[in-house]
Short mmCIF file of C-alpha atoms and ligand atoms in Angstrom, two decimals:
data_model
loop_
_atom_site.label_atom_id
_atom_site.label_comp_id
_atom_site.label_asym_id
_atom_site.label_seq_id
_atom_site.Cartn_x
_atom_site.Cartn_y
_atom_site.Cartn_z
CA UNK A 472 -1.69 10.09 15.24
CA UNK A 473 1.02 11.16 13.05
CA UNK A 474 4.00 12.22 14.41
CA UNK A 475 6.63 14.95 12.98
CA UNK A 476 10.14 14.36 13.23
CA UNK A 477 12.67 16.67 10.58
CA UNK A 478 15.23 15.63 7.97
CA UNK A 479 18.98 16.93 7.95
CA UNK A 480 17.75 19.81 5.59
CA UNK A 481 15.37 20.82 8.57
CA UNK A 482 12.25 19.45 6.32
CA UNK A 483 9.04 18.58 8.41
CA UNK A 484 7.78 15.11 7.85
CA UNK A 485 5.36 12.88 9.69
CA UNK A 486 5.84 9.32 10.49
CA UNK A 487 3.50 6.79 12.24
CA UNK A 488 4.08 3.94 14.83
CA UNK A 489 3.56 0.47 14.16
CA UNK A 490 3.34 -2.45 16.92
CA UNK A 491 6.89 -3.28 16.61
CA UNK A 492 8.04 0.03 17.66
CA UNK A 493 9.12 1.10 13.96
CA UNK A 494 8.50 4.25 12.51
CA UNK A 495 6.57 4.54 8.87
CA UNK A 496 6.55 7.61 7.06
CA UNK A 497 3.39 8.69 6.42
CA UNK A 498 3.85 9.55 2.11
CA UNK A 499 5.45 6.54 0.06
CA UNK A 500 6.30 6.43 -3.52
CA UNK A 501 4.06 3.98 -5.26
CA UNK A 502 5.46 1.91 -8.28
CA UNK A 503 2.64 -0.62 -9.66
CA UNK A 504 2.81 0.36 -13.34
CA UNK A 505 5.38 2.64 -13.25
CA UNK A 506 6.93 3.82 -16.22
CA UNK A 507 10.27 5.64 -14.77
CA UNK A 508 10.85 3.70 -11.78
CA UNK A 509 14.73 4.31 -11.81
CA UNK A 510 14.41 7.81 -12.25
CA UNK A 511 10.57 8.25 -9.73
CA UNK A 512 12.45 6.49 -7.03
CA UNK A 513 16.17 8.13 -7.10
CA UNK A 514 14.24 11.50 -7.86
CA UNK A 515 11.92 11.18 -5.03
CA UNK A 516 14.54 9.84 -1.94
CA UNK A 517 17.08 12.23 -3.54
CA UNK A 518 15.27 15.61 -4.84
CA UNK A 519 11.77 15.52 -2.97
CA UNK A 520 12.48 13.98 0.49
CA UNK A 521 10.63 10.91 0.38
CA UNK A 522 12.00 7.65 2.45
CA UNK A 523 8.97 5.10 1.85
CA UNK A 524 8.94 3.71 -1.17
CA UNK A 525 6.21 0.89 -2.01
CA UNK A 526 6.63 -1.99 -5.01
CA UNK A 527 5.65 -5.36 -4.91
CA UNK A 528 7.27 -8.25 -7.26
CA UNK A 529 4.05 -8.37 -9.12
CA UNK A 530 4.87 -5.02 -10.54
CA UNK A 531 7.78 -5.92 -12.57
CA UNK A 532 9.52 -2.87 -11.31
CA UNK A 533 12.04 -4.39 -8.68
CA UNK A 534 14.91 -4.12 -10.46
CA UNK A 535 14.52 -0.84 -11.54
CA UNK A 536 13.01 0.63 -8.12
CA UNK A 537 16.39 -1.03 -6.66
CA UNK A 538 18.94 0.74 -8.85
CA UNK A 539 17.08 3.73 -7.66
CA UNK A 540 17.25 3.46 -4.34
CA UNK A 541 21.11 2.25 -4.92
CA UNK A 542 22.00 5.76 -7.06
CA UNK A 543 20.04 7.21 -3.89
CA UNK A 544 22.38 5.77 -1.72
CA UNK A 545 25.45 6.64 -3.51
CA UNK A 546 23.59 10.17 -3.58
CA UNK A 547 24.18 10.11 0.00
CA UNK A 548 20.92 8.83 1.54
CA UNK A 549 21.32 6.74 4.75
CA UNK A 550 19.64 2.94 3.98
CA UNK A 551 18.96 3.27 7.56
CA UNK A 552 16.48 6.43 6.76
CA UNK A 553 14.48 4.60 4.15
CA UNK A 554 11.18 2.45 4.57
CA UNK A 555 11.47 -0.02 1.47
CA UNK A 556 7.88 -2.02 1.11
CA UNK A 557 7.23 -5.01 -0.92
CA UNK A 558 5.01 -7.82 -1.63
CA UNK A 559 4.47 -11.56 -1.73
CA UNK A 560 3.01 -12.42 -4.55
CA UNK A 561 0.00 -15.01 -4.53
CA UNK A 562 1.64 -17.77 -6.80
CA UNK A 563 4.19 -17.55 -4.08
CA UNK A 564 1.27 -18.12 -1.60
CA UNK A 565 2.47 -21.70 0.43
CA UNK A 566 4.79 -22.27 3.37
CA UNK A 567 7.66 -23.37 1.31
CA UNK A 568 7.87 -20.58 -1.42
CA UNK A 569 7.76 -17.91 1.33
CA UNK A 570 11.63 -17.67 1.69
CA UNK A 571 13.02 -17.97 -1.71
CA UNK A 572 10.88 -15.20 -2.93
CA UNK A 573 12.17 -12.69 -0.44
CA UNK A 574 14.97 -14.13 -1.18
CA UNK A 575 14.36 -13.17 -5.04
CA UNK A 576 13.11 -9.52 -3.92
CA UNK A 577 16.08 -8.80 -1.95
CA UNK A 578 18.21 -9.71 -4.89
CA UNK A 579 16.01 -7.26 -7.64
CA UNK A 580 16.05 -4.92 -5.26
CA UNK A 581 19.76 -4.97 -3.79
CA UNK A 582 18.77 -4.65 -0.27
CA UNK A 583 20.07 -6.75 2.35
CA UNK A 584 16.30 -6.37 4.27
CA UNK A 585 13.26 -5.23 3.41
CA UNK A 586 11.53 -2.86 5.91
CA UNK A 587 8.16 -3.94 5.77
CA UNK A 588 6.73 -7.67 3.65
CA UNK A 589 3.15 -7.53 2.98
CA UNK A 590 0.73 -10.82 1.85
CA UNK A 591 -0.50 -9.02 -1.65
CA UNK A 592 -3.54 -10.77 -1.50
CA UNK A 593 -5.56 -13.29 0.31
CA UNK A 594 -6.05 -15.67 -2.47
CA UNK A 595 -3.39 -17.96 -3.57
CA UNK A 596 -2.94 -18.40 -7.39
CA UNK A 597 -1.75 -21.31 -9.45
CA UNK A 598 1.32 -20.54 -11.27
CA UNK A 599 -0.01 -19.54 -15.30
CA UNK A 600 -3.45 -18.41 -13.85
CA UNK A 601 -5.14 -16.37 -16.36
CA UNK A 602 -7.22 -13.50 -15.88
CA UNK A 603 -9.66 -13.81 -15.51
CA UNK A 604 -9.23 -17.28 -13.63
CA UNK A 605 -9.67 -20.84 -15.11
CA UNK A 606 -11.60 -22.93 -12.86
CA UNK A 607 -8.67 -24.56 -10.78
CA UNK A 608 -6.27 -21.30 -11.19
CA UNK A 609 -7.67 -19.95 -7.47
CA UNK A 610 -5.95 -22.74 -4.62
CA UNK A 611 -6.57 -23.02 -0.95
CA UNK A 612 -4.42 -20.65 0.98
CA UNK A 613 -2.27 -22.29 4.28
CA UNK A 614 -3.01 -19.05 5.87
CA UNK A 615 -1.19 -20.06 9.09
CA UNK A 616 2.11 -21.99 7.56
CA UNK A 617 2.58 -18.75 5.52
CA UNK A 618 2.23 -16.06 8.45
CA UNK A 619 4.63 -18.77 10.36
CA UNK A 620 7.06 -18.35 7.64
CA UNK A 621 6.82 -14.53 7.81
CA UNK A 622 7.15 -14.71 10.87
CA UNK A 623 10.40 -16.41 10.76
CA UNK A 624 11.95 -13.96 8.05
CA UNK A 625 11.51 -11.28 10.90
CA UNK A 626 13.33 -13.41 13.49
CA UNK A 627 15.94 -13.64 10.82
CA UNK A 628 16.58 -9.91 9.94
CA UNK A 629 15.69 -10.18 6.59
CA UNK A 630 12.27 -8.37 6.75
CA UNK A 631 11.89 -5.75 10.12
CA UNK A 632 7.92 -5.76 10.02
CA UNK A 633 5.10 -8.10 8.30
CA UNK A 634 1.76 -7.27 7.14
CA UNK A 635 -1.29 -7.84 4.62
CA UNK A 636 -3.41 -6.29 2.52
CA UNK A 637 -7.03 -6.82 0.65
CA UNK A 638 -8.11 -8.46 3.69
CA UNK A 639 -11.17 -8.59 5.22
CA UNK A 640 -12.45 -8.53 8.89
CA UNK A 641 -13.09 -11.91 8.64
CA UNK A 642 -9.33 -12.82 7.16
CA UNK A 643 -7.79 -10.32 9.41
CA UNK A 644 -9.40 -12.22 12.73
CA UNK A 645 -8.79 -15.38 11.92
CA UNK A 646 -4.70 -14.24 10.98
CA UNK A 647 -4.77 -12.62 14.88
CA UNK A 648 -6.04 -16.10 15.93
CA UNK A 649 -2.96 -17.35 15.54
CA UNK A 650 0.05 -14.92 14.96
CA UNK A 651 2.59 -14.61 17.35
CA UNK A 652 4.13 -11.47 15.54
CA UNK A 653 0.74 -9.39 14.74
CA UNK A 654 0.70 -7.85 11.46
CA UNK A 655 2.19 -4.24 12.10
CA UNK A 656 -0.14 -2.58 8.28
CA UNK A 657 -2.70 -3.92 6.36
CA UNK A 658 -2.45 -2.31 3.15
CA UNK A 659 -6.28 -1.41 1.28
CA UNK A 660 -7.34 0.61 -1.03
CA UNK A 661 -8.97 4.15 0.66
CA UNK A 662 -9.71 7.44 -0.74
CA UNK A 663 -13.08 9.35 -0.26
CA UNK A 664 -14.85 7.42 -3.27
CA UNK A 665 -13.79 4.32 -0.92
CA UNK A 666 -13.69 5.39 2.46
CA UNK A 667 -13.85 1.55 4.12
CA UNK A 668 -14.49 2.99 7.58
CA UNK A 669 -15.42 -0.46 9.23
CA UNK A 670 -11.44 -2.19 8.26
CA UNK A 671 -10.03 1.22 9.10
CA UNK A 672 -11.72 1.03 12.33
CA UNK A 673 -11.03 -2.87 12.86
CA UNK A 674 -7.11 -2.30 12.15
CA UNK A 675 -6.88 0.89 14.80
CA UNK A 676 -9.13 -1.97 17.29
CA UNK A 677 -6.14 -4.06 16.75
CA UNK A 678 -3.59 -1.63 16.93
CA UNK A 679 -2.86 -2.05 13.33
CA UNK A 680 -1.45 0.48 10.91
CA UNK A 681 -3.15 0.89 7.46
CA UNK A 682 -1.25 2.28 4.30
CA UNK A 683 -4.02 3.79 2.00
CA UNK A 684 -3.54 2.76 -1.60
CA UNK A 685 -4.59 4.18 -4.84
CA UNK A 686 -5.26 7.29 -2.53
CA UNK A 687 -5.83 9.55 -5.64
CA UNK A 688 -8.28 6.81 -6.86
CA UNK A 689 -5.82 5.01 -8.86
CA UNK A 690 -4.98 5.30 -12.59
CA UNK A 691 -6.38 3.95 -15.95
CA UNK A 692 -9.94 2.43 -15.37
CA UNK A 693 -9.69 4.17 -11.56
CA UNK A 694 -11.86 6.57 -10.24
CA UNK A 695 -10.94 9.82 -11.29
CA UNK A 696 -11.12 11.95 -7.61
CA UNK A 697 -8.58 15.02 -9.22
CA UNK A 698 -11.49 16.01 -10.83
CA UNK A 699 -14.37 15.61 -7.78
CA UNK A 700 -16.09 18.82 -7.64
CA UNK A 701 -15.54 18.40 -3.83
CA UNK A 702 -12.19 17.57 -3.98
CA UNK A 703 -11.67 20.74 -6.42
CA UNK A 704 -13.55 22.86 -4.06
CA UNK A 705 -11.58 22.35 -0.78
CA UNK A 706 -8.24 22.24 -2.88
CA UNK A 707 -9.15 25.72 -3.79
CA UNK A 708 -10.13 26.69 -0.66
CA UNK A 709 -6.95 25.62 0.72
CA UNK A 710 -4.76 26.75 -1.98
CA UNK A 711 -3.37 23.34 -2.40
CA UNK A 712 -3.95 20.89 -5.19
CA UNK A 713 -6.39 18.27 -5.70
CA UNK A 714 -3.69 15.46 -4.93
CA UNK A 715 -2.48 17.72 -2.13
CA UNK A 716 -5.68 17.54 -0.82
CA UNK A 717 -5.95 13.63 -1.59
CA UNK A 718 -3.08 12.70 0.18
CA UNK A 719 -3.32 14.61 3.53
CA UNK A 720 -7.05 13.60 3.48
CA UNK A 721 -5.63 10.08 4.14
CA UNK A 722 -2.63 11.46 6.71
CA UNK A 723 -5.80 12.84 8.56
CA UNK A 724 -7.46 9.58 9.12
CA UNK A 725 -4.57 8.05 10.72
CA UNK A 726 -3.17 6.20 7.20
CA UNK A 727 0.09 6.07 5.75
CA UNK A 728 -0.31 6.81 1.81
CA UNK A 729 1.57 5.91 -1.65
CA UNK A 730 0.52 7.90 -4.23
CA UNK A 731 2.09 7.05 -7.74
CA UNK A 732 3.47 9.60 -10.43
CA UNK A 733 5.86 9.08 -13.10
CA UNK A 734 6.12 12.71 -13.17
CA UNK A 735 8.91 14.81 -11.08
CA UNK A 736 6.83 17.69 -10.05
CA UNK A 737 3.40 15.85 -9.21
CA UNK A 738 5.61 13.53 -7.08
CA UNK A 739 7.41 16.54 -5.32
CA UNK A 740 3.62 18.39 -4.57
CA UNK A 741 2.14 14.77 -3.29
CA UNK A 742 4.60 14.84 -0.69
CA UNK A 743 4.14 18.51 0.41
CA UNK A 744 1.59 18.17 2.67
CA UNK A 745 3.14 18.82 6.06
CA UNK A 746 2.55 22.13 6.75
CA UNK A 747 -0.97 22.43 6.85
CA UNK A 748 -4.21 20.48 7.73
CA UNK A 749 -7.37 20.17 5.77
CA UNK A 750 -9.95 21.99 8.54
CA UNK A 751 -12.06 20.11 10.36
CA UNK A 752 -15.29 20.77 8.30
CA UNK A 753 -13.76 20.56 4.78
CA UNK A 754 -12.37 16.74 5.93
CA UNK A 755 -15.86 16.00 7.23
CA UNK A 756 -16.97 17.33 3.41
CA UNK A 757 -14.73 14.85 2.01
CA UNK A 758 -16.23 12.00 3.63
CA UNK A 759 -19.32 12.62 2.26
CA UNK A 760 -18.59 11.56 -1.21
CA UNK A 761 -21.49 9.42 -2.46
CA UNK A 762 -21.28 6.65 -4.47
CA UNK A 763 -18.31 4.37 -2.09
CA UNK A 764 -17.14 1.79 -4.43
CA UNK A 765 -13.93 -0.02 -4.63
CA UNK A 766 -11.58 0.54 -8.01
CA UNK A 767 -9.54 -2.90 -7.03
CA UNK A 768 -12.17 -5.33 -6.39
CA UNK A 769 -9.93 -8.18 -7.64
CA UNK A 770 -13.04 -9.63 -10.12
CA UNK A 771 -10.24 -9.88 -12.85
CA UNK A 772 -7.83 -12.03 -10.63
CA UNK A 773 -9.90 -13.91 -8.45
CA UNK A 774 -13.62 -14.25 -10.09
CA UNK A 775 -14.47 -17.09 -11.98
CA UNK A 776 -18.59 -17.04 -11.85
CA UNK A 777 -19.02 -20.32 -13.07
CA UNK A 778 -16.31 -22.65 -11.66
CA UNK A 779 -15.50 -20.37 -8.32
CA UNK A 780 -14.31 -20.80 -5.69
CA UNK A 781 -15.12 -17.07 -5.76
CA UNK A 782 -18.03 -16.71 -7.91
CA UNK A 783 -18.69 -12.30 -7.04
CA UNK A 784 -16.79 -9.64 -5.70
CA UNK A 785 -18.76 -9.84 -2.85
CA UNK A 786 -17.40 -13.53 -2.03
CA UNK A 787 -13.65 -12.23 -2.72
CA UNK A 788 -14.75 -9.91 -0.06
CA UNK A 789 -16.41 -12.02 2.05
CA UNK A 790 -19.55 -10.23 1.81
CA UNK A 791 -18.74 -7.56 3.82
CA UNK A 792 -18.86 -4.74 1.91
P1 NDP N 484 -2.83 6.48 -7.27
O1 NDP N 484 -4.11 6.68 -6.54
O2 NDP N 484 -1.54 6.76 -6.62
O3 NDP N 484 -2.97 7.29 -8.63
C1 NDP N 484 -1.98 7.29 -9.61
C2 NDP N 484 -2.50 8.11 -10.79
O4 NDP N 484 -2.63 9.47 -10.39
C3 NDP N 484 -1.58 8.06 -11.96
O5 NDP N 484 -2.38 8.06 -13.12
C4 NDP N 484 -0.80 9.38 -11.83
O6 NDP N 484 -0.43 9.82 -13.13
C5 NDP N 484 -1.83 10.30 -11.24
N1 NDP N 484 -1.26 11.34 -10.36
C6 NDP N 484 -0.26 11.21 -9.43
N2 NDP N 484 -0.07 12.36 -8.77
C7 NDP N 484 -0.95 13.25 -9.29
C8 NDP N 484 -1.24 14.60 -9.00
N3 NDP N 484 -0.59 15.26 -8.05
N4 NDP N 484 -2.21 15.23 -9.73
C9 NDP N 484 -2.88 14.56 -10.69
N5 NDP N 484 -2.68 13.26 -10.98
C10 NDP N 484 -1.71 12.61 -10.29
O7 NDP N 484 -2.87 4.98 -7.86
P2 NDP N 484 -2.19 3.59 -7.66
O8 NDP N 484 -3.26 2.60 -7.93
O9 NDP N 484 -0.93 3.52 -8.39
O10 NDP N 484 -1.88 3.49 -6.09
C11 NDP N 484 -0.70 3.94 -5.51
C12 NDP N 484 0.22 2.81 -5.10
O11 NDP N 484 -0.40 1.95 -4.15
C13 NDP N 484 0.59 1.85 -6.24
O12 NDP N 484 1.49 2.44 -7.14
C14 NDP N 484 1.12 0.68 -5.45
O13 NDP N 484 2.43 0.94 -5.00
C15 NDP N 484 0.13 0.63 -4.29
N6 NDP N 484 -0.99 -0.29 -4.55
C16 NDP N 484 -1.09 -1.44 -3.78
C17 NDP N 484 -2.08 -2.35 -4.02
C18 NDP N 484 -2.16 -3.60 -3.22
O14 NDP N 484 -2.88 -4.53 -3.62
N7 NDP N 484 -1.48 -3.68 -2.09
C19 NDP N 484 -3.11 -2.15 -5.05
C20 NDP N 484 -2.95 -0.89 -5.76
C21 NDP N 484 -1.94 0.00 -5.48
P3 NDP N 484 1.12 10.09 -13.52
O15 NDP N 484 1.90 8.87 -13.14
O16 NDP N 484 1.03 10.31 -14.99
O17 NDP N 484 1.50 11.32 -12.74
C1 1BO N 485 -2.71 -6.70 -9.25
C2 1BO N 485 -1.86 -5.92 -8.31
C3 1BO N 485 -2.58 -4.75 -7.75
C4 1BO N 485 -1.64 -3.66 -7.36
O1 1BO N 485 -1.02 -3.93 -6.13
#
C-alpha cells in the first residue's frame, strides 16, 4: 500500500516501504534516452516535486542527471529528501567490477551514495558485444559473487538498498537462495499492454517492491498506450490524462513508477496523480487490455538464434512468459 506523507509546500505525495525500512516515492523521473537530462531532472526535483529520479550508466545520461540534481541542491533541495536510482551495467556483471563501477556512478553523478543499485539485467555481456550478440558476446553470470559484492557496498554506505530487474521467477528464487540482504525492488517493465501479474505477485510473496518501467509503454518502437481507446476512455471519464491515468494505474497495483518526458509540462502532469484514484471498475477495465506483450524483451541484447546461449525471447525469459 502506498503511503502519503507531504512536502514543505504542504504537497501530497505517496511513498512505499521496502524491506530495509526505506521509503520510495512512488513517481520517479526516468532518463534512458533522455534528451534534456540537466534541465528534466533540476526541473522536476525543483519545479514539479519529484524526489526519485531513475538512470542507469547504460544511459549515457549520468553526468548530466548529476549536475541536475547538484543545481537542485543548490536550489535548496535536501539530498536527504531524494531517492537517486541507478544501474549496474552487464559488462560490469563479475565480482570484481562490482565496486569500481559504483565507484564510476558516484563520480558522474556527484553523489556520495546512491539510494537504491539495481542488477540491469540478468545476463552478463562481454565488453564490445554487439547487438545483436556475436556468439561468445553473452558470458556466464557469478550470480552469487555479484549479489555478495552488493551486498557489501550496502554495509559500506555507499548504496542504502540493492535490487534487480528483468528477472524472472526462476532468477529471482535462486538470488533469495542465497542473499543475506534480500533485494528491497525488482525493477520490470508493467503497464496494462504488459500486466506480468505472476512476478508482481512473486515479488509482494517475497516482500519485494517492484518499480514499473516504461509505464506509458515506452517510447520509439514501444507500445503506444496514450492512444488505447481504453486508456482514452477512463482518462476522460476521470478528467485526467492518458499518462495521468497510466501512472496511477501502476500506484494502484502496489508499484513504484518512472515515467520519462523531456518535456516540462508532461513531466509536471505524470506526477499529479495524488489526489484521486482510478475507481475500482475503471482499474479492473484496464487490466483487461488484450494482446499482453512485452516492449523490452531483450532479443536485441541477448538473442543470438544460432550460437545462443539464448537462442528466443522465451529462453532470455526462461520460458515463463
Ligand atoms: P515511458 O513508458 O516512460 O514512456 C516515455 C515516452 O512517453 C516518451 O516518448 C515520452 O515522450 C512520452 N511521454 C511522457 N509523458 C507523457 C505524457 N504525459 N503524455 C504523452 N506522452 C508522454 O518509457 P521508458 O521506456 O523511458 O520508461 C521509463 C523509465 O524506466 C526509463 O526512462 C528508465 O529510467 C526506466 N527503464 C528501465 C529499464 C530497465 O531495464 N530497468 C528498461 C526501460 C526503462 P517525451 O519525452 O517527448 O515527452
Ligand atoms: C538497454 C537498456 C534498457 C533500458 O533500461
Amino acid at each position: 500500500m502506498a503511503q502519503a506523507t507531504l512536502t514543505p509546500h504542504g504537497e501530497k505525495v505517496e511513498t512505499f516501504r521496502l524491506l530495509s525500512g526505506h521509503l520510495i516515492p512512488a513517481v520517479g523521473l526516468g532518463t534512458w534516452k533522455s534528451e534534456t537530462p540537466r534541465e528534466s531532472v533540476c526541473n522536476a526535483l525543483v519545479q514539479a516535486g519529484y524526489r526519485h529520479v531513475d538512470t542507469a550508466a547504460q544511459y549515457g545520461v549520468q553526468k548530466e542527471v548529476g549536475a541536475g540534481i547538484k543545481e537542485a541542491i543548490h536550489a535548496g533541495i535536501d539530498r536527504k529528501t531524494l531517492f537517486v536510482t541507478s544501474k549496474l551495467w552487464c559488462t560490469e556483471l563479475s565480482p570484481e567490477r562490482v565496486r569500481p563501477a559504483l565507484l564510476n556512478t558516484l563520480g558522474e553523478l556527484q553523489l556520495d551514495y546512491l539510494d537504491l543499485y539495481l542488477i540491469h539485467w540478468p545476463f552478463r555481456l562481454r565488453d564490445g558485444a554487439t547487438r545483436p550478440p556475436k556468439a561468445g558476446d553473452v558470458l556466464d553470470f557469478d550470480m552469487e559473487g555479484v549479489w555478495k559484492e552488493m551486498e557489501k557496498l550496502v554495509k559500506e554506505n555507499l548504496v542504502r538498498d540493492i535490487g534487480v530487474c528483468n528477472f524472472t521467477m526462476k532468477k529471482l528464487n535462486k538470488l533469495l537462495s542465497f542473499a543475506e540482504i534480500k533485494p528491497s525492488v525488482c525493477q520490470m517493465e508493467m503497464h496494462p499492454g504488459w500486466r506480468n501479474d505472476k512476478m508482481l505477485e512473486a515479488c509482494k510473496k517475497n516482500g519485494i517492491h517492484v518499480t514499473a518501467y516504461s509505464p506509458l509503454g515506452s517510447q520509439d518502437q514501444g507500445r503506444d498506450l496514450i492512444h488505447d481507446p481504453m486508456v482514452e476512455r477512463v482518462a476522460m471519464k476521470l478528467n485526467k490524462s492518458p499518462g495521468q491515468v497510466l501512472v496511477r494505474w501502476a500506484i494502484q497495483r502496489g508499484t513504484s513508477t518512472i515515467p520519462k518526458s523531456n518535456h516540462h509540462e508532461r513531466i509536471r502532469e505524470n506526477i499529479h496523480v495524488f489526489e484521486w484514484e482510478i475507481p475500482e471498475r475503471d482499474f479492473q477495465a484496464l487490466c483487461t487490455i488484450s494482446d499482453q506483450k512485452r516492449v523490452l524483451d531483450g532479443e536485441e541484447l541477448f538473442v543470438n538464434k544460432t550460437d545462443g546461449p539464448f537462442r528466443s525471447t522465451a529462453d532470455v525469459w526462461d520460458h515463463e512468459d
